[in-house]
Amino acid sequence: MSELQNHFKSNHLHHAYLLIGESKIITAELLGLLQSIFPATVDPKFHPDVLWLTKDRLDKDDARFLRQFQTGKDFAGQGRYLVVIFSAMASEAQEVLLKTLEEPATNTYFFLVAPTAEFFRPTILSRVYQLKFDRSNDGEVDDLEKFLGLDVAERGEHLLKRFLDDGQIKDRAELLDWLDRLEVFIHERIDLTRISDNLVLVFKEIVNAKKLLNNQRSSAKMILEYLALIVPNLRKTK
């Protein structure tokens, strides 16, 4: 998040940011940024010039509320800050958000926190400053290596147990974040020349899976079982 902090310190904050990655990490950094802006506030999430909204899926009414908040007068003279954490967005909400970004209020700053940029319209992406975070660490790498080394049946069982509860997704943002890391891991950590699987299909299906998982009517169980079947087995690289 150093780039974002540098923007603030140099008085060059962009009107709208799209912050891609694990929400827990990003929101912790945003709290630090807001604390710098409002140092006298114990918890900046509750400052009157801050809107902190967490939703699984952003709908049209949510987007309208954002638009209404950003037009209000700031109390502290430091601007208004909207932090919106979500993992899916309705088509109607994108229309409202696009209009808001096209007609920004003065001294107002958006921080859209999402696990992926896949579900955003290109017109929205063209109006935000994107920052994507590499969350990989040794523990996460070990976890991905272990997953890719499992048999197909074990993979499916692992995914269903980890991400689903009674057929429903436990934490959509966490699941999408994990799929992002899986895609990057396959790209960067595996010797692709030694794997016989059709990797073009694999990457395409991971992208498709992330899109489908943003639709609450899709069967998460079927999607995860299919991914368990098609991703390359790490032992094939030996």
PDB file of C-alpha atoms in Angstrom:
ATOM      1  CA  MET A   1       0.000   0.000   0.000  1.00  0.00           C
ATOM      2  CA  SER A   2       3.063   2.256  -0.044  1.00  0.00           C
ATOM      3  CA  GLU A   3       1.994   3.675  -3.403  1.00  0.00           C
ATOM      4  CA  LEU A   4      -1.316   4.783  -1.925  1.00  0.00           C
ATOM      5  CA  GLN A   5       0.416   6.327   1.076  1.00  0.00           C
ATOM      6  CA  ASN A   6       2.760   8.161  -1.288  1.00  0.00           C
ATOM      7  CA  HIS A   7      -0.206   9.550  -3.204  1.00  0.00           C
ATOM      8  CA  PHE A   8      -1.633  10.911   0.045  1.00  0.00           C
ATOM      9  CA  LYS A   9       1.650  12.359   1.299  1.00  0.00           C
ATOM     10  CA  SER A  10       2.299  14.077  -2.021  1.00  0.00           C
ATOM     11  CA  ASN A  11      -1.273  15.422  -2.098  1.00  0.00           C
ATOM     12  CA  HIS A  12      -2.050  13.464  -5.264  1.00  0.00           C
ATOM     13  CA  LEU A  13      -4.806  11.075  -4.216  1.00  0.00           C
ATOM     14  CA  HIS A  14      -6.874   9.904  -7.170  1.00  0.00           C
ATOM     15  CA  HIS A  15     -10.628  10.309  -7.068  1.00  0.00           C
ATOM     16  CA  ALA A  16     -11.253   6.563  -7.255  1.00  0.00           C
ATOM     17  CA  TYR A  17      -9.159   3.479  -6.513  1.00  0.00           C
ATOM     18  CA  LEU A  18      -9.841  -0.169  -7.188  1.00  0.00           C
ATOM     19  CA  LEU A  19      -7.825  -2.188  -4.682  1.00  0.00           C
ATOM     20  CA  ILE A  20      -7.586  -5.843  -5.674  1.00  0.00           C
ATOM     21  CA  GLY A  21      -6.587  -8.477  -3.157  1.00  0.00           C
ATOM     22  CA  GLU A  22      -7.345  -9.888   0.258  1.00  0.00           C
ATOM     23  CA  SER A  23      -9.755  -7.540   2.007  1.00  0.00           C
ATOM     24  CA  LYS A  24      -8.275  -8.046   5.492  1.00  0.00           C
ATOM     25  CA  ILE A  25      -4.870  -6.827   4.355  1.00  0.00           C
ATOM     26  CA  ILE A  26      -6.196  -3.924   2.294  1.00  0.00           C
ATOM     27  CA  THR A  27      -8.655  -2.668   4.921  1.00  0.00           C
ATOM     28  CA  ALA A  28      -5.923  -2.691   7.570  1.00  0.00           C
ATOM     29  CA  GLU A  29      -3.832  -0.442   5.317  1.00  0.00           C
ATOM     30  CA  LEU A  30      -6.818   1.794   4.592  1.00  0.00           C
ATOM     31  CA  LEU A  31      -7.461   2.206   8.318  1.00  0.00           C
ATOM     32  CA  GLY A  32      -3.866   3.376   8.667  1.00  0.00           C
ATOM     33  CA  LEU A  33      -4.341   5.855   5.842  1.00  0.00           C
ATOM     34  CA  LEU A  34      -7.566   7.223   7.323  1.00  0.00           C
ATOM     35  CA  GLN A  35      -5.921   7.460  10.736  1.00  0.00           C
ATOM     36  CA  SER A  36      -3.275   9.680   9.133  1.00  0.00           C
ATOM     37  CA  ILE A  37      -5.991  11.874   7.651  1.00  0.00           C
ATOM     38  CA  PHE A  38      -8.038  12.044  10.881  1.00  0.00           C
ATOM     39  CA  PRO A  39      -5.403  11.619  13.641  1.00  0.00           C
ATOM     40  CA  ALA A  40      -7.715  12.717  16.451  1.00  0.00           C
ATOM     41  CA  THR A  41     -10.227   9.945  15.678  1.00  0.00           C
ATOM     42  CA  VAL A  42     -10.064   6.744  17.708  1.00  0.00           C
ATOM     43  CA  ASP A  43     -11.663   4.657  14.942  1.00  0.00           C
ATOM     44  CA  PRO A  44     -11.730   6.424  11.547  1.00  0.00           C
ATOM     45  CA  LYS A  45     -14.381   4.028  10.242  1.00  0.00           C
ATOM     46  CA  PHE A  46     -16.906   5.996  12.297  1.00  0.00           C
ATOM     47  CA  HIS A  47     -15.734   9.488  11.352  1.00  0.00           C
ATOM     48  CA  PRO A  48     -18.603  11.517   9.820  1.00  0.00           C
ATOM     49  CA  ASP A  49     -16.528  12.082   6.662  1.00  0.00           C
ATOM     50  CA  VAL A  50     -15.945   8.353   6.183  1.00  0.00           C
ATOM     51  CA  LEU A  51     -18.359   5.830   4.749  1.00  0.00           C
ATOM     52  CA  TRP A  52     -17.211   2.280   5.476  1.00  0.00           C
ATOM     53  CA  LEU A  53     -19.477  -0.211   3.728  1.00  0.00           C
ATOM     54  CA  THR A  54     -19.021  -3.997   3.616  1.00  0.00           C
ATOM     55  CA  LYS A  55     -21.351  -6.060   1.436  1.00  0.00           C
ATOM     56  CA  ASP A  56     -21.184  -9.467  -0.200  1.00  0.00           C
ATOM     57  CA  ARG A  57     -22.942  -8.128  -3.301  1.00  0.00           C
ATOM     58  CA  LEU A  58     -23.363  -4.442  -4.094  1.00  0.00           C
ATOM     59  CA  ASP A  59     -26.843  -3.634  -5.394  1.00  0.00           C
ATOM     60  CA  LYS A  60     -28.433  -0.605  -7.004  1.00  0.00           C
ATOM     61  CA  ASP A  61     -29.603   0.933  -3.704  1.00  0.00           C
ATOM     62  CA  ASP A  62     -26.083   0.616  -2.281  1.00  0.00           C
ATOM     63  CA  ALA A  63     -24.648   2.410  -5.301  1.00  0.00           C
ATOM     64  CA  ARG A  64     -27.242   5.165  -4.958  1.00  0.00           C
ATOM     65  CA  PHE A  65     -26.320   5.570  -1.291  1.00  0.00           C
ATOM     66  CA  LEU A  66     -22.656   5.980  -2.263  1.00  0.00           C
ATOM     67  CA  ARG A  67     -23.605   8.627  -4.786  1.00  0.00           C
ATOM     68  CA  GLN A  68     -25.659  10.476  -2.181  1.00  0.00           C
ATOM     69  CA  PHE A  69     -22.913  10.334   0.468  1.00  0.00           C
ATOM     70  CA  GLN A  70     -20.197  11.664  -1.827  1.00  0.00           C
ATOM     71  CA  THR A  71     -22.181  14.816  -2.587  1.00  0.00           C
ATOM     72  CA  GLY A  72     -22.448  15.809   1.076  1.00  0.00           C
ATOM     73  CA  LYS A  73     -20.348  18.513   2.714  1.00  0.00           C
ATOM     74  CA  ASP A  74     -17.299  17.323   4.644  1.00  0.00           C
ATOM     75  CA  PHE A  75     -17.211  18.164   8.353  1.00  0.00           C
ATOM     76  CA  ALA A  76     -13.462  18.305   8.972  1.00  0.00           C
ATOM     77  CA  GLY A  77     -12.420  20.021   5.769  1.00  0.00           C
ATOM     78  CA  GLN A  78     -10.312  17.026   4.706  1.00  0.00           C
ATOM     79  CA  GLY A  79     -12.687  15.622   2.111  1.00  0.00           C
ATOM     80  CA  ARG A  80     -15.027  12.628   2.152  1.00  0.00           C
ATOM     81  CA  TYR A  81     -13.771   9.051   1.944  1.00  0.00           C
ATOM     82  CA  LEU A  82     -15.786   6.053   0.799  1.00  0.00           C
ATOM     83  CA  VAL A  83     -14.419   2.577   1.520  1.00  0.00           C
ATOM     84  CA  VAL A  84     -16.536  -0.107  -0.115  1.00  0.00           C
ATOM     85  CA  ILE A  85     -15.672  -3.788   0.397  1.00  0.00           C
ATOM     86  CA  PHE A  86     -17.538  -6.293  -1.772  1.00  0.00           C
ATOM     87  CA  SER A  87     -17.050  -9.376  -3.933  1.00  0.00           C
ATOM     88  CA  ALA A  88     -19.864  -9.044  -6.479  1.00  0.00           C
ATOM     89  CA  MET A  89     -21.892  -6.257  -8.074  1.00  0.00           C
ATOM     90  CA  ALA A  90     -25.276  -6.099  -9.760  1.00  0.00           C
ATOM     91  CA  SER A  91     -25.461  -4.751 -13.314  1.00  0.00           C
ATOM     92  CA  GLU A  92     -27.764  -1.910 -12.215  1.00  0.00           C
ATOM     93  CA  ALA A  93     -25.304  -0.953  -9.485  1.00  0.00           C
ATOM     94  CA  GLN A  94     -22.509  -0.699 -12.056  1.00  0.00           C
ATOM     95  CA  GLU A  95     -24.609   1.753 -14.063  1.00  0.00           C
ATOM     96  CA  VAL A  96     -25.089   4.003 -11.026  1.00  0.00           C
ATOM     97  CA  LEU A  97     -21.432   3.731 -10.015  1.00  0.00           C
ATOM     98  CA  LEU A  98     -20.287   4.567 -13.534  1.00  0.00           C
ATOM     99  CA  LYS A  99     -22.395   7.745 -13.548  1.00  0.00           C
ATOM    100  CA  THR A 100     -20.963   8.679 -10.133  1.00  0.00           C
ATOM    101  CA  LEU A 101     -17.396   8.233 -11.346  1.00  0.00           C
ATOM    102  CA  GLU A 102     -18.150  10.219 -14.500  1.00  0.00           C
ATOM    103  CA  GLU A 103     -19.470  13.119 -12.406  1.00  0.00           C
ATOM    104  CA  PRO A 104     -17.251  13.076  -9.289  1.00  0.00           C
ATOM    105  CA  ALA A 105     -17.896  15.390  -6.387  1.00  0.00           C
ATOM    106  CA  THR A 106     -15.059  17.678  -5.395  1.00  0.00           C
ATOM    107  CA  ASN A 107     -12.675  16.457  -2.706  1.00  0.00           C
ATOM    108  CA  THR A 108     -14.236  12.998  -2.516  1.00  0.00           C
ATOM    109  CA  TYR A 109     -12.279   9.744  -2.687  1.00  0.00           C
ATOM    110  CA  PHE A 110     -13.476   6.218  -3.444  1.00  0.00           C
ATOM    111  CA  PHE A 111     -11.649   3.059  -2.356  1.00  0.00           C
ATOM    112  CA  LEU A 112     -13.306   0.029  -3.920  1.00  0.00           C
ATOM    113  CA  VAL A 113     -11.968  -3.177  -2.365  1.00  0.00           C
ATOM    114  CA  ALA A 114     -12.618  -6.377  -4.311  1.00  0.00           C
ATOM    115  CA  PRO A 115     -10.964  -9.780  -4.727  1.00  0.00           C
ATOM    116  CA  THR A 116     -10.923  -9.485  -8.513  1.00  0.00           C
ATOM    117  CA  ALA A 117     -11.535  -6.970 -11.301  1.00  0.00           C
ATOM    118  CA  GLU A 118     -13.236  -9.592 -13.472  1.00  0.00           C
ATOM    119  CA  PHE A 119     -16.819  -8.484 -12.808  1.00  0.00           C
ATOM    120  CA  PHE A 120     -16.296  -4.759 -13.443  1.00  0.00           C
ATOM    121  CA  ARG A 121     -17.290  -3.169 -16.714  1.00  0.00           C
ATOM    122  CA  PRO A 122     -14.391  -1.810 -18.796  1.00  0.00           C
ATOM    123  CA  THR A 123     -15.922   1.672 -18.566  1.00  0.00           C
ATOM    124  CA  ILE A 124     -15.593   1.566 -14.775  1.00  0.00           C
ATOM    125  CA  LEU A 125     -12.072   0.155 -14.899  1.00  0.00           C
ATOM    126  CA  SER A 126     -11.047   3.027 -17.149  1.00  0.00           C
ATOM    127  CA  ARG A 127     -12.064   5.520 -14.434  1.00  0.00           C
ATOM    128  CA  VAL A 128     -10.288   4.014 -11.436  1.00  0.00           C
ATOM    129  CA  TYR A 129      -6.667   3.709 -10.395  1.00  0.00           C
ATOM    130  CA  GLN A 130      -5.993   0.015  -9.912  1.00  0.00           C
ATOM    131  CA  LEU A 131      -3.637  -1.422  -7.326  1.00  0.00           C
ATOM    132  CA  LYS A 132      -3.215  -5.178  -7.070  1.00  0.00           C
ATOM    133  CA  PHE A 133      -1.492  -6.812  -4.142  1.00  0.00           C
ATOM    134  CA  ASP A 134       0.694  -9.912  -4.121  1.00  0.00           C
ATOM    135  CA  ARG A 135      -0.437 -11.776  -1.045  1.00  0.00           C
ATOM    136  CA  SER A 136       1.803 -14.807  -1.554  1.00  0.00           C
ATOM    137  CA  ASN A 137       3.965 -15.922   1.323  1.00  0.00           C
ATOM    138  CA  ASP A 138       5.680 -19.201   2.157  1.00  0.00           C
ATOM    139  CA  GLY A 139       2.637 -20.581   3.952  1.00  0.00           C
ATOM    140  CA  GLU A 140       0.333 -19.803   1.052  1.00  0.00           C
ATOM    141  CA  VAL A 141       2.772 -21.312  -1.445  1.00  0.00           C
ATOM    142  CA  ASP A 142       2.951 -24.510   0.619  1.00  0.00           C
ATOM    143  CA  ASP A 143      -0.833 -24.632   0.708  1.00  0.00           C
ATOM    144  CA  LEU A 144      -1.115 -24.326  -3.075  1.00  0.00           C
ATOM    145  CA  GLU A 145       1.630 -26.894  -3.651  1.00  0.00           C
ATOM    146  CA  LYS A 146      -0.146 -29.315  -1.343  1.00  0.00           C
ATOM    147  CA  PHE A 147      -3.464 -28.773  -3.124  1.00  0.00           C
ATOM    148  CA  LEU A 148      -1.981 -29.379  -6.581  1.00  0.00           C
ATOM    149  CA  GLY A 149      -0.313 -32.538  -5.323  1.00  0.00           C
ATOM    150  CA  LEU A 150      -3.582 -34.142  -4.193  1.00  0.00           C
ATOM    151  CA  ASP A 151      -5.538 -36.694  -6.170  1.00  0.00           C
ATOM    152  CA  VAL A 152      -8.634 -35.370  -7.944  1.00  0.00           C
ATOM    153  CA  ALA A 153     -11.048 -36.783  -5.353  1.00  0.00           C
ATOM    154  CA  GLU A 154      -8.963 -35.368  -2.504  1.00  0.00           C
ATOM    155  CA  ARG A 155      -8.838 -31.955  -4.203  1.00  0.00           C
ATOM    156  CA  GLY A 156     -12.600 -31.815  -4.521  1.00  0.00           C
ATOM    157  CA  GLU A 157     -13.079 -32.803  -0.887  1.00  0.00           C
ATOM    158  CA  HIS A 158     -10.481 -30.222   0.177  1.00  0.00           C
ATOM    159  CA  LEU A 159     -12.191 -27.378  -1.704  1.00  0.00           C
ATOM    160  CA  LEU A 160     -15.707 -28.242  -0.540  1.00  0.00           C
ATOM    161  CA  LYS A 161     -14.643 -28.530   3.090  1.00  0.00           C
ATOM    162  CA  ARG A 162     -12.595 -25.342   3.018  1.00  0.00           C
ATOM    163  CA  PHE A 163     -14.936 -23.000   1.164  1.00  0.00           C
ATOM    164  CA  LEU A 164     -18.491 -24.372   1.488  1.00  0.00           C
ATOM    165  CA  ASP A 165     -20.876 -24.881   4.374  1.00  0.00           C
ATOM    166  CA  ASP A 166     -23.995 -26.879   3.587  1.00  0.00           C
ATOM    167  CA  GLY A 167     -23.485 -26.130  -0.108  1.00  0.00           C
ATOM    168  CA  GLN A 168     -23.170 -22.365   0.407  1.00  0.00           C
ATOM    169  CA  ILE A 169     -19.990 -20.312   0.061  1.00  0.00           C
ATOM    170  CA  LYS A 170     -18.602 -19.397   3.489  1.00  0.00           C
ATOM    171  CA  ASP A 171     -16.661 -16.320   2.363  1.00  0.00           C
ATOM    172  CA  ARG A 172     -16.930 -15.362  -1.312  1.00  0.00           C
ATOM    173  CA  ALA A 173     -14.081 -12.838  -1.128  1.00  0.00           C
ATOM    174  CA  GLU A 174     -11.737 -15.409   0.419  1.00  0.00           C
ATOM    175  CA  LEU A 175     -12.618 -17.986  -2.258  1.00  0.00           C
ATOM    176  CA  LEU A 176     -12.065 -15.556  -5.133  1.00  0.00           C
ATOM    177  CA  ASP A 177      -8.814 -14.417  -3.571  1.00  0.00           C
ATOM    178  CA  TRP A 178      -7.635 -18.040  -3.339  1.00  0.00           C
ATOM    179  CA  LEU A 179      -8.488 -18.640  -7.001  1.00  0.00           C
ATOM    180  CA  ASP A 180      -6.494 -15.533  -7.950  1.00  0.00           C
ATOM    181  CA  ARG A 181      -3.488 -16.900  -6.073  1.00  0.00           C
ATOM    182  CA  LEU A 182      -3.924 -20.332  -7.620  1.00  0.00           C
ATOM    183  CA  GLU A 183      -3.888 -18.809 -11.106  1.00  0.00           C
ATOM    184  CA  VAL A 184      -0.748 -16.775 -10.370  1.00  0.00           C
ATOM    185  CA  PHE A 185       0.935 -19.790  -8.766  1.00  0.00           C
ATOM    186  CA  ILE A 186       0.365 -21.980 -11.822  1.00  0.00           C
ATOM    187  CA  HIS A 187       1.678 -19.206 -14.062  1.00  0.00           C
ATOM    188  CA  GLU A 188       4.795 -18.387 -12.064  1.00  0.00           C
ATOM    189  CA  ARG A 189       5.778 -21.347  -9.887  1.00  0.00           C
ATOM    190  CA  ILE A 190       5.275 -24.417 -12.069  1.00  0.00           C
ATOM    191  CA  ASP A 191       7.481 -25.379 -15.007  1.00  0.00           C
ATOM    192  CA  LEU A 192       4.743 -25.148 -17.600  1.00  0.00           C
ATOM    193  CA  THR A 193       6.857 -26.858 -20.285  1.00  0.00           C
ATOM    194  CA  ARG A 194       6.755 -30.092 -18.300  1.00  0.00           C
ATOM    195  CA  ILE A 195       2.999 -30.273 -17.772  1.00  0.00           C
ATOM    196  CA  SER A 196       0.916 -32.064 -20.390  1.00  0.00           C
ATOM    197  CA  ASP A 197      -2.428 -30.502 -19.458  1.00  0.00           C
ATOM    198  CA  ASN A 198      -4.020 -27.961 -21.766  1.00  0.00           C
ATOM    199  CA  LEU A 199      -3.077 -24.924 -19.666  1.00  0.00           C
ATOM    200  CA  VAL A 200      -4.838 -22.463 -21.944  1.00  0.00           C
ATOM    201  CA  LEU A 201      -8.082 -24.234 -21.055  1.00  0.00           C
ATOM    202  CA  VAL A 202      -7.147 -24.309 -17.369  1.00  0.00           C
ATOM    203  CA  PHE A 203      -6.570 -20.569 -17.157  1.00  0.00           C
ATOM    204  CA  LYS A 204      -9.730 -19.883 -19.155  1.00  0.00           C
ATOM    205  CA  GLU A 205     -11.796 -22.065 -16.846  1.00  0.00           C
ATOM    206  CA  ILE A 206     -10.371 -20.435 -13.701  1.00  0.00           C
ATOM    207  CA  VAL A 207     -11.449 -17.045 -15.068  1.00  0.00           C
ATOM    208  CA  ASN A 208     -14.879 -18.446 -15.956  1.00  0.00           C
ATOM    209  CA  ALA A 209     -15.191 -19.964 -12.490  1.00  0.00           C
ATOM    210  CA  LYS A 210     -14.550 -16.612 -10.816  1.00  0.00           C
ATOM    211  CA  LYS A 211     -17.248 -15.004 -12.939  1.00  0.00           C
ATOM    212  CA  LEU A 212     -19.752 -17.781 -12.181  1.00  0.00           C
ATOM    213  CA  LEU A 213     -19.005 -17.683  -8.459  1.00  0.00           C
ATOM    214  CA  ASN A 214     -20.117 -14.046  -8.429  1.00  0.00           C
ATOM    215  CA  ASN A 215     -23.571 -15.269  -9.463  1.00  0.00           C
ATOM    216  CA  GLN A 216     -25.376 -16.512  -6.365  1.00  0.00           C
ATOM    217  CA  ARG A 217     -27.558 -18.786  -8.507  1.00  0.00           C
ATOM    218  CA  SER A 218     -24.567 -20.775  -9.746  1.00  0.00           C
ATOM    219  CA  SER A 219     -23.726 -24.109  -8.113  1.00  0.00           C
ATOM    220  CA  ALA A 220     -20.509 -23.468  -6.205  1.00  0.00           C
ATOM    221  CA  LYS A 221     -20.146 -27.188  -5.509  1.00  0.00           C
ATOM    222  CA  MET A 222     -20.174 -28.104  -9.211  1.00  0.00           C
ATOM    223  CA  ILE A 223     -17.758 -25.289 -10.071  1.00  0.00           C
ATOM    224  CA  LEU A 224     -15.228 -26.301  -7.415  1.00  0.00           C
ATOM    225  CA  GLU A 225     -15.459 -29.989  -8.292  1.00  0.00           C
ATOM    226  CA  TYR A 226     -14.816 -29.120 -11.945  1.00  0.00           C
ATOM    227  CA  LEU A 227     -11.776 -27.020 -11.060  1.00  0.00           C
ATOM    228  CA  ALA A 228     -10.432 -29.854  -8.922  1.00  0.00           C
ATOM    229  CA  LEU A 229     -10.655 -32.060 -11.993  1.00  0.00           C
ATOM    230  CA  ILE A 230      -8.925 -29.825 -14.551  1.00  0.00           C
ATOM    231  CA  VAL A 231      -6.083 -28.021 -12.734  1.00  0.00           C
ATOM    232  CA  PRO A 232      -2.650 -29.616 -13.318  1.00  0.00           C
ATOM    233  CA  ASN A 233      -1.295 -32.142 -10.868  1.00  0.00           C
ATOM    234  CA  LEU A 234       2.005 -30.968  -9.379  1.00  0.00           C
ATOM    235  CA  ARG A 235       3.361 -34.494  -9.414  1.00  0.00           C
ATOM    236  CA  LYS A 236       3.290 -34.435 -13.219  1.00  0.00           C
ATOM    237  CA  THR A 237       6.243 -32.045 -13.117  1.00  0.00           C
ATOM    238  CA  LYS A 238       8.510 -34.638 -11.543  1.00  0.00           C
TER     239      LYS A 238
END
